[in-house]
């Protein structure tokens, strides 16, 4: 069963913007740590940004801080990633995921894939120079 579904990816030029959405199963949305990950071909999956669905506390990787904004809407069971001033290095498949055992956002482990068990199918983001 798909627990998260991403959308909003596409192809843009450097400096452009995209907004990604992740719809999460309602019964698994509350009190979760939700993280946006990305993975380029031949590279490791890395955490980009995270948010707690209870307090809406946010976390960001240094490489995207100031350019990306993560948010969530409890009523719609949806997590968003607003991506501004995109760079070619941002090109990757983007995934959203929910923690599988405990909330890693509270322990500083929001960016580690091993703590997440519910993954979306991914949405491609391509940024050209």
CSV table of C-alpha atoms in Angstrom, one decimal:
chain,number,residue,atom,x,y,z
A,1,UNK,CA,0.0,0.0,0.0
A,2,UNK,CA,1.3,3.4,-1.0
A,3,UNK,CA,1.6,5.6,2.1
A,4,UNK,CA,2.9,8.8,0.4
A,5,UNK,CA,2.5,10.2,-3.1
A,6,UNK,CA,4.7,12.9,-4.4
A,7,UNK,CA,4.0,15.4,-7.3
A,8,UNK,CA,5.1,18.7,-8.6
A,9,UNK,CA,8.5,17.8,-10.2
A,10,UNK,CA,9.6,19.0,-13.6
A,11,UNK,CA,12.3,20.7,-15.6
A,12,UNK,CA,13.4,24.3,-15.0
A,13,UNK,CA,16.3,26.6,-15.7
A,14,UNK,CA,18.8,27.6,-13.0
A,15,UNK,CA,17.2,30.3,-10.7
A,16,UNK,CA,13.7,28.9,-11.3
A,17,UNK,CA,11.2,27.5,-8.8
A,18,UNK,CA,9.2,24.4,-8.2
A,19,UNK,CA,6.8,23.3,-5.4
A,20,UNK,CA,6.6,19.7,-4.5
A,21,UNK,CA,3.6,18.1,-2.7
A,22,UNK,CA,3.4,14.8,-0.7
A,23,UNK,CA,0.0,13.4,0.2
A,24,UNK,CA,0.2,11.1,3.2
A,25,UNK,CA,-2.2,8.5,4.5
A,26,UNK,CA,-4.4,10.2,7.1
A,27,UNK,CA,-4.0,7.6,9.8
A,28,UNK,CA,-0.2,7.9,9.7
A,29,UNK,CA,0.1,11.6,9.4
A,30,UNK,CA,-0.2,12.8,13.0
A,31,UNK,CA,2.9,13.0,15.2
A,32,UNK,CA,5.3,12.0,12.5
A,33,UNK,CA,8.7,13.2,11.2
A,34,UNK,CA,8.4,13.8,7.5
A,35,UNK,CA,11.5,14.2,5.4
A,36,UNK,CA,12.2,15.1,1.8
A,37,UNK,CA,15.1,13.1,0.4
A,38,UNK,CA,16.8,13.3,-3.0
A,39,UNK,CA,19.0,11.0,-5.0
A,40,UNK,CA,20.9,11.6,-8.2
A,41,UNK,CA,22.1,8.7,-10.4
A,42,UNK,CA,25.1,7.0,-8.9
A,43,UNK,CA,24.9,9.0,-5.7
A,44,UNK,CA,23.7,8.3,-2.2
A,45,UNK,CA,20.3,9.4,-1.0
A,46,UNK,CA,20.4,12.5,1.1
A,47,UNK,CA,18.0,14.3,3.4
A,48,UNK,CA,17.0,17.8,2.2
A,49,UNK,CA,14.4,19.0,4.6
A,50,UNK,CA,12.1,17.7,7.4
A,51,UNK,CA,9.1,18.8,9.4
A,52,UNK,CA,7.2,17.4,12.4
A,53,UNK,CA,3.5,17.1,11.7
A,54,UNK,CA,2.5,18.0,15.3
A,55,UNK,CA,4.6,21.1,16.0
A,56,UNK,CA,5.6,22.0,12.4
A,57,UNK,CA,9.2,22.3,13.5
A,58,UNK,CA,11.5,22.4,10.4
A,59,UNK,CA,15.0,21.2,9.6
A,60,UNK,CA,17.2,21.8,6.5
A,61,UNK,CA,20.4,20.6,4.9
A,62,UNK,CA,23.0,23.3,4.7
A,63,UNK,CA,23.0,23.1,0.9
A,64,UNK,CA,19.4,24.2,0.6
A,65,UNK,CA,18.9,26.4,3.6
A,66,UNK,CA,17.6,29.8,2.5
A,67,UNK,CA,16.4,28.5,-0.8
A,68,UNK,CA,14.0,25.7,0.1
A,69,UNK,CA,11.0,25.9,2.5
A,70,UNK,CA,9.2,22.9,3.9
A,71,UNK,CA,5.6,23.2,5.3
A,72,UNK,CA,2.7,21.0,6.0
A,73,UNK,CA,-1.1,21.2,6.1
A,74,UNK,CA,-2.8,18.9,8.7
A,75,UNK,CA,-6.2,19.3,7.2
A,76,UNK,CA,-5.0,18.0,3.9
A,77,UNK,CA,-2.5,15.5,5.2
A,78,UNK,CA,0.1,17.0,2.9
A,79,UNK,CA,3.7,18.1,3.1
A,80,UNK,CA,5.1,20.7,0.7
A,81,UNK,CA,8.6,21.6,-0.4
A,82,UNK,CA,8.9,25.1,-2.0
A,83,UNK,CA,12.1,25.2,-4.0
A,84,UNK,CA,13.4,28.6,-5.0
A,85,UNK,CA,16.6,29.7,-6.7
A,86,UNK,CA,17.2,26.2,-8.0
A,87,UNK,CA,20.7,25.1,-9.1
A,88,UNK,CA,21.9,22.3,-11.4
A,89,UNK,CA,23.2,20.5,-8.4
A,90,UNK,CA,19.6,20.2,-7.1
A,91,UNK,CA,18.8,17.8,-10.0
A,92,UNK,CA,17.7,14.5,-8.6
A,93,UNK,CA,14.7,12.3,-7.9
A,94,UNK,CA,12.9,13.7,-4.8
A,95,UNK,CA,11.1,11.4,-2.3
A,96,UNK,CA,9.1,12.1,0.8
A,97,UNK,CA,9.1,9.6,3.6
A,98,UNK,CA,7.6,9.1,7.1
A,99,UNK,CA,9.5,7.7,10.1
A,100,UNK,CA,8.9,4.0,10.7
A,101,UNK,CA,9.7,3.5,14.4
A,102,UNK,CA,10.1,6.7,16.4
A,103,UNK,CA,10.3,10.4,15.5
A,104,UNK,CA,13.9,11.0,14.4
A,105,UNK,CA,13.3,14.7,14.1
A,106,UNK,CA,13.5,15.0,17.9
A,107,UNK,CA,16.9,13.3,18.0
A,108,UNK,CA,18.6,15.1,15.2
A,109,UNK,CA,18.4,12.1,12.8
A,110,UNK,CA,15.8,13.5,10.4
A,111,UNK,CA,18.2,13.2,7.4
A,112,UNK,CA,19.1,9.5,7.8
A,113,UNK,CA,17.1,7.2,5.5
A,114,UNK,CA,17.3,4.2,7.8
A,115,UNK,CA,14.8,5.7,10.2
A,116,UNK,CA,12.1,6.0,7.5
A,117,UNK,CA,9.8,3.2,6.4
A,118,UNK,CA,7.0,4.8,4.4
A,119,UNK,CA,8.3,6.1,1.1
A,120,UNK,CA,6.7,7.8,-1.9
A,121,UNK,CA,7.3,6.8,-5.5
A,122,UNK,CA,9.4,9.9,-6.2
A,123,UNK,CA,9.2,12.9,-8.5
A,124,UNK,CA,12.0,14.0,-10.8
A,125,UNK,CA,13.5,17.5,-10.6
A,126,UNK,CA,15.8,18.6,-13.4
A,127,UNK,CA,17.6,22.0,-13.3
A,128,UNK,CA,19.5,23.2,-16.4
A,129,UNK,CA,22.2,25.9,-16.6
